[in-house]
PDB file of C-alpha atoms in Angstrom:
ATOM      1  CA  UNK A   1      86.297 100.316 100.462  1.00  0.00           C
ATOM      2  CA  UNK A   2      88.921 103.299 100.194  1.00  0.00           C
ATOM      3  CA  UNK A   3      91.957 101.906  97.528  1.00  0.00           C
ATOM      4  CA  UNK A   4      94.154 103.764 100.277  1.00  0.00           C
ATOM      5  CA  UNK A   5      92.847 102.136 103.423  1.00  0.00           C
ATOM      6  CA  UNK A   6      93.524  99.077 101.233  1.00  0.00           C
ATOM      7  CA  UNK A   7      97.086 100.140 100.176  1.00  0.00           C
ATOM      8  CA  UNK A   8      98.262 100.225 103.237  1.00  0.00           C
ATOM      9  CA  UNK A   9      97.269  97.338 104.919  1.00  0.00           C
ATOM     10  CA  UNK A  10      98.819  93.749 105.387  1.00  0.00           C
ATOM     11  CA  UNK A  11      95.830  91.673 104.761  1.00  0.00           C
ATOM     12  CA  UNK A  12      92.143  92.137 104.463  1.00  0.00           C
ATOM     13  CA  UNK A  13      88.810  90.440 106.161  1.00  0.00           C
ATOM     14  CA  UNK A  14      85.636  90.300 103.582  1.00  0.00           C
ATOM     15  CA  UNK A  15      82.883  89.670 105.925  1.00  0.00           C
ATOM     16  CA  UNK A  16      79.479  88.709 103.864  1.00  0.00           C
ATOM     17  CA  UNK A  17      76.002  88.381 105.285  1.00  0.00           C
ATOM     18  CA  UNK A  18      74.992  83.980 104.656  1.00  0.00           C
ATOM     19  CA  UNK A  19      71.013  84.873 104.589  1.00  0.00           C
ATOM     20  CA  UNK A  20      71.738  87.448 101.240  1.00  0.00           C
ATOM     21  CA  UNK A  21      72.687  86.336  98.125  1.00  0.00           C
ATOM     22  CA  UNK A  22      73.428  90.694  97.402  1.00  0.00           C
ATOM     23  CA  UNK A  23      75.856  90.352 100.576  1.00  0.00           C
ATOM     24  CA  UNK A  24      77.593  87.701  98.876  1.00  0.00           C
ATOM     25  CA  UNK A  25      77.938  88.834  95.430  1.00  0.00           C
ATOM     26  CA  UNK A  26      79.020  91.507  96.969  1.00  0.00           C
ATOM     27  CA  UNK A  27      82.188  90.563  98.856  1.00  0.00           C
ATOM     28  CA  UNK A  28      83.040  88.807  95.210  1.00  0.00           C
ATOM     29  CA  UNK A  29      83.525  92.641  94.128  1.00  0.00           C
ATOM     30  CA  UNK A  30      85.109  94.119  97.500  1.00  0.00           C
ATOM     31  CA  UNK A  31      87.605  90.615  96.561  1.00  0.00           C
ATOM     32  CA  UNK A  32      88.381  92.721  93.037  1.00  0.00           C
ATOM     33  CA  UNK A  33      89.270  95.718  94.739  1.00  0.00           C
ATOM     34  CA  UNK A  34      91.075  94.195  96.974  1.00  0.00           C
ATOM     35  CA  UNK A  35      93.353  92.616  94.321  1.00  0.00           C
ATOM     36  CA  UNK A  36      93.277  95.623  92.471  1.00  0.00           C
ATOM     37  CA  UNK A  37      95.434  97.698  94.976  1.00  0.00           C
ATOM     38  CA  UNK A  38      97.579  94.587  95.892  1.00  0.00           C
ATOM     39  CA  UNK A  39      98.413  93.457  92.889  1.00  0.00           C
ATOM     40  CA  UNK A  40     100.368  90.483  95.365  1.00  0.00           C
ATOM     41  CA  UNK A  41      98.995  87.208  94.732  1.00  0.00           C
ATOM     42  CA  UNK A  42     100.155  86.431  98.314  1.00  0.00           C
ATOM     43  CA  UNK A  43      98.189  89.599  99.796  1.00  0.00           C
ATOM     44  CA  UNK A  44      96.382  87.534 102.897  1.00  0.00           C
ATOM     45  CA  UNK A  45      92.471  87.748 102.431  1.00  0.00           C
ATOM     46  CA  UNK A  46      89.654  85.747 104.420  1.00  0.00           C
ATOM     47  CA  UNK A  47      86.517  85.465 103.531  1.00  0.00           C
ATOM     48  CA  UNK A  48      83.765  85.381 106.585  1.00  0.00           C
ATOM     49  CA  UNK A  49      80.531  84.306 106.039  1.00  0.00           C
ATOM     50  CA  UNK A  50      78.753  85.900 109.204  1.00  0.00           C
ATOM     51  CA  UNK A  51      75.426  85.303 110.786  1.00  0.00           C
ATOM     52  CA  UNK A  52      75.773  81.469 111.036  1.00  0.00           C
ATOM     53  CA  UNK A  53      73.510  81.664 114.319  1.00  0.00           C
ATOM     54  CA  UNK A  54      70.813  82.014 111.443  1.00  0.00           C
ATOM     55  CA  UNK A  55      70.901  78.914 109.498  1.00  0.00           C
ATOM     56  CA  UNK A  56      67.054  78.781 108.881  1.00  0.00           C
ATOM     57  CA  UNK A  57      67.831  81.855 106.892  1.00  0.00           C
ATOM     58  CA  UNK A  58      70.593  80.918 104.987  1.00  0.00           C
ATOM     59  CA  UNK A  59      70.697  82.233 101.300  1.00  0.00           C
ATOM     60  CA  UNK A  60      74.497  81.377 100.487  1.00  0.00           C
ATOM     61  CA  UNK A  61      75.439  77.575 101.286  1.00  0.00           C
ATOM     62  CA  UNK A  62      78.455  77.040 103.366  1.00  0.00           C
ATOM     63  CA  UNK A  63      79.767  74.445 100.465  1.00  0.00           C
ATOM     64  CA  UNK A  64      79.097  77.415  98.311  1.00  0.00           C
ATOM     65  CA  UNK A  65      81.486  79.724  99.947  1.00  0.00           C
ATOM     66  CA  UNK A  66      84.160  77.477 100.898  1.00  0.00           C
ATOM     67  CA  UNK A  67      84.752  76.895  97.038  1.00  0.00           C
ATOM     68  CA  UNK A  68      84.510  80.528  96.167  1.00  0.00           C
ATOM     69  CA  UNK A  69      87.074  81.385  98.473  1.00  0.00           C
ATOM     70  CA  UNK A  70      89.135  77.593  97.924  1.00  0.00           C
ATOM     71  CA  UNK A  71      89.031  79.162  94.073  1.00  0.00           C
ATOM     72  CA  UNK A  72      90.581  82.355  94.869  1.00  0.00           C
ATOM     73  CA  UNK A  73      93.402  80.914  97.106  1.00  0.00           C
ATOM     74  CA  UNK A  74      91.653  82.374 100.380  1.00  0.00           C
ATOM     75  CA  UNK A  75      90.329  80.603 103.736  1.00  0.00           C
ATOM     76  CA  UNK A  76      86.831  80.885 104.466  1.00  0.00           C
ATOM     77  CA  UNK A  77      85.153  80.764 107.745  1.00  0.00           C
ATOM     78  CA  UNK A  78      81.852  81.106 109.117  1.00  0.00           C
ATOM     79  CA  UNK A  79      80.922  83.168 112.333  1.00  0.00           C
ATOM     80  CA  UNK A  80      78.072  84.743 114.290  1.00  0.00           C
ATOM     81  CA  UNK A  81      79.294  88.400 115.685  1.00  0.00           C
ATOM     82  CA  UNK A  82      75.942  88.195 117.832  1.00  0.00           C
ATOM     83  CA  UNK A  83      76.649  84.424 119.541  1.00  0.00           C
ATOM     84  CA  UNK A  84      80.507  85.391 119.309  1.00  0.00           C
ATOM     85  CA  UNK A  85      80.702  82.016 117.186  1.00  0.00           C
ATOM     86  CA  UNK A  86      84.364  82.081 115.313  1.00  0.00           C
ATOM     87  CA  UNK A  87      85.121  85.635 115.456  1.00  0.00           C
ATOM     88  CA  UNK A  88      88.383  84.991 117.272  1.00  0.00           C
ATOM     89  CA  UNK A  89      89.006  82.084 114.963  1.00  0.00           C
ATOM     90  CA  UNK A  90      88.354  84.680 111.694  1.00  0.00           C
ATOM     91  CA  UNK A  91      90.793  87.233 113.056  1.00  0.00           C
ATOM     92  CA  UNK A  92      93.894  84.517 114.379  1.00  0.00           C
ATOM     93  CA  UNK A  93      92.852  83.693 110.537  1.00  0.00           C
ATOM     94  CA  UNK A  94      94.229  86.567 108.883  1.00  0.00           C
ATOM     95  CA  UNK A  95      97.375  87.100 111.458  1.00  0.00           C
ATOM     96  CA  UNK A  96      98.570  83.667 111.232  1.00  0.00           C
ATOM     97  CA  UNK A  97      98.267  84.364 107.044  1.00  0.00           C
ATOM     98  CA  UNK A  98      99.860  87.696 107.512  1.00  0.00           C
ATOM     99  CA  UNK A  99     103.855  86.456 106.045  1.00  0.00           C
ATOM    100  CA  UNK A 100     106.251  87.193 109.102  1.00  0.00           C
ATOM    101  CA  UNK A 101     108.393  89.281 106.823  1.00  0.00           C
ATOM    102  CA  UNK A 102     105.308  91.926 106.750  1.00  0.00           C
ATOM    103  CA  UNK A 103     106.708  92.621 110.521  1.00  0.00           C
ATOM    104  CA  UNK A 104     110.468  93.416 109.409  1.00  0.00           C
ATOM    105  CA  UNK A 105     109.516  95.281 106.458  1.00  0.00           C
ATOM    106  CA  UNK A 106     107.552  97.762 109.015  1.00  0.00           C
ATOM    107  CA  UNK A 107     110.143  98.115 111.502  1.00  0.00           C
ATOM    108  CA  UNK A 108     112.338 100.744 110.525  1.00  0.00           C
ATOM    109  CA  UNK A 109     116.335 100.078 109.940  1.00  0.00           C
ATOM    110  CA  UNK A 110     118.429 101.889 113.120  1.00  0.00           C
ATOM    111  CA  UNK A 111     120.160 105.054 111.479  1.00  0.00           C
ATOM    112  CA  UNK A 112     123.918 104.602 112.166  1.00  0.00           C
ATOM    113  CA  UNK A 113     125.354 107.123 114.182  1.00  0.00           C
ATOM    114  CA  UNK A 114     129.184 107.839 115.346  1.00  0.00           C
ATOM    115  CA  UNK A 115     129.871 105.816 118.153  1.00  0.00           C
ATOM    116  CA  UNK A 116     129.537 107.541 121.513  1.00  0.00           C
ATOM    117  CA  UNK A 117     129.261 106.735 125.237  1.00  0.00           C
ATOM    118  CA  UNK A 118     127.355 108.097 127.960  1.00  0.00           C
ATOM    119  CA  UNK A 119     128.486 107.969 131.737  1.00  0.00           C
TER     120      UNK A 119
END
């Protein structure tokens, strides 16, 4: 991930693959990064364990994951991009955890200008 894609966003989604264990360990360091450029304990981050459609396959259990993310203050959920399985659910995630203020901060204060009026 680019530190300035990172720097200037209001939350981040760290999707893993469940069937690899490199996928996993993997989003653990994107998670460092992450926290690296928002140093903001509060900086909104899910974690998505995709591919859930493949369960036979599974390399990272779902108990697993849910504590990893429980342990780093983030919500974890579980979807399947290909059977559309929580990937609506994953992104309402991350706006509902996105603070309110975020929307203030970005709309820009109205210069003050004489007062005129137009007819």
């Amino acid at each position: 991930m680019r530190p300035t894609y990172i720097g200037r966003s209001h939350g981040c989604i760290i999707v893993f693959d469940i069937t690899s264990r490199k996928s996993f360990t993997g989003a653990g360091y994107d998670y460092d990064e992450v926290m690296r450029t928002h140093d903001d304990e509060k900086f909104p981050v899910i974690f998505v364990g995709n591919k859930c459609d493949l369960e036979h396959e599974r390399e990272v259990e779902k108990e697993e994951a849910q504590n990893y993310a429980n342990s780093l203050g983030c919500t974890y959920i579980e979807t399947s991009a290909l059977a559309r399985i929580n990937v609506d659910e994953a992104l309402h995630a991350l706006l509902h955890e996105i603070p309110q203020t975020t929307e203030r901060e970005m709309i820009p204060k109205e210069e003050k200008h004489a007062h005129c009026c137009l007819m």
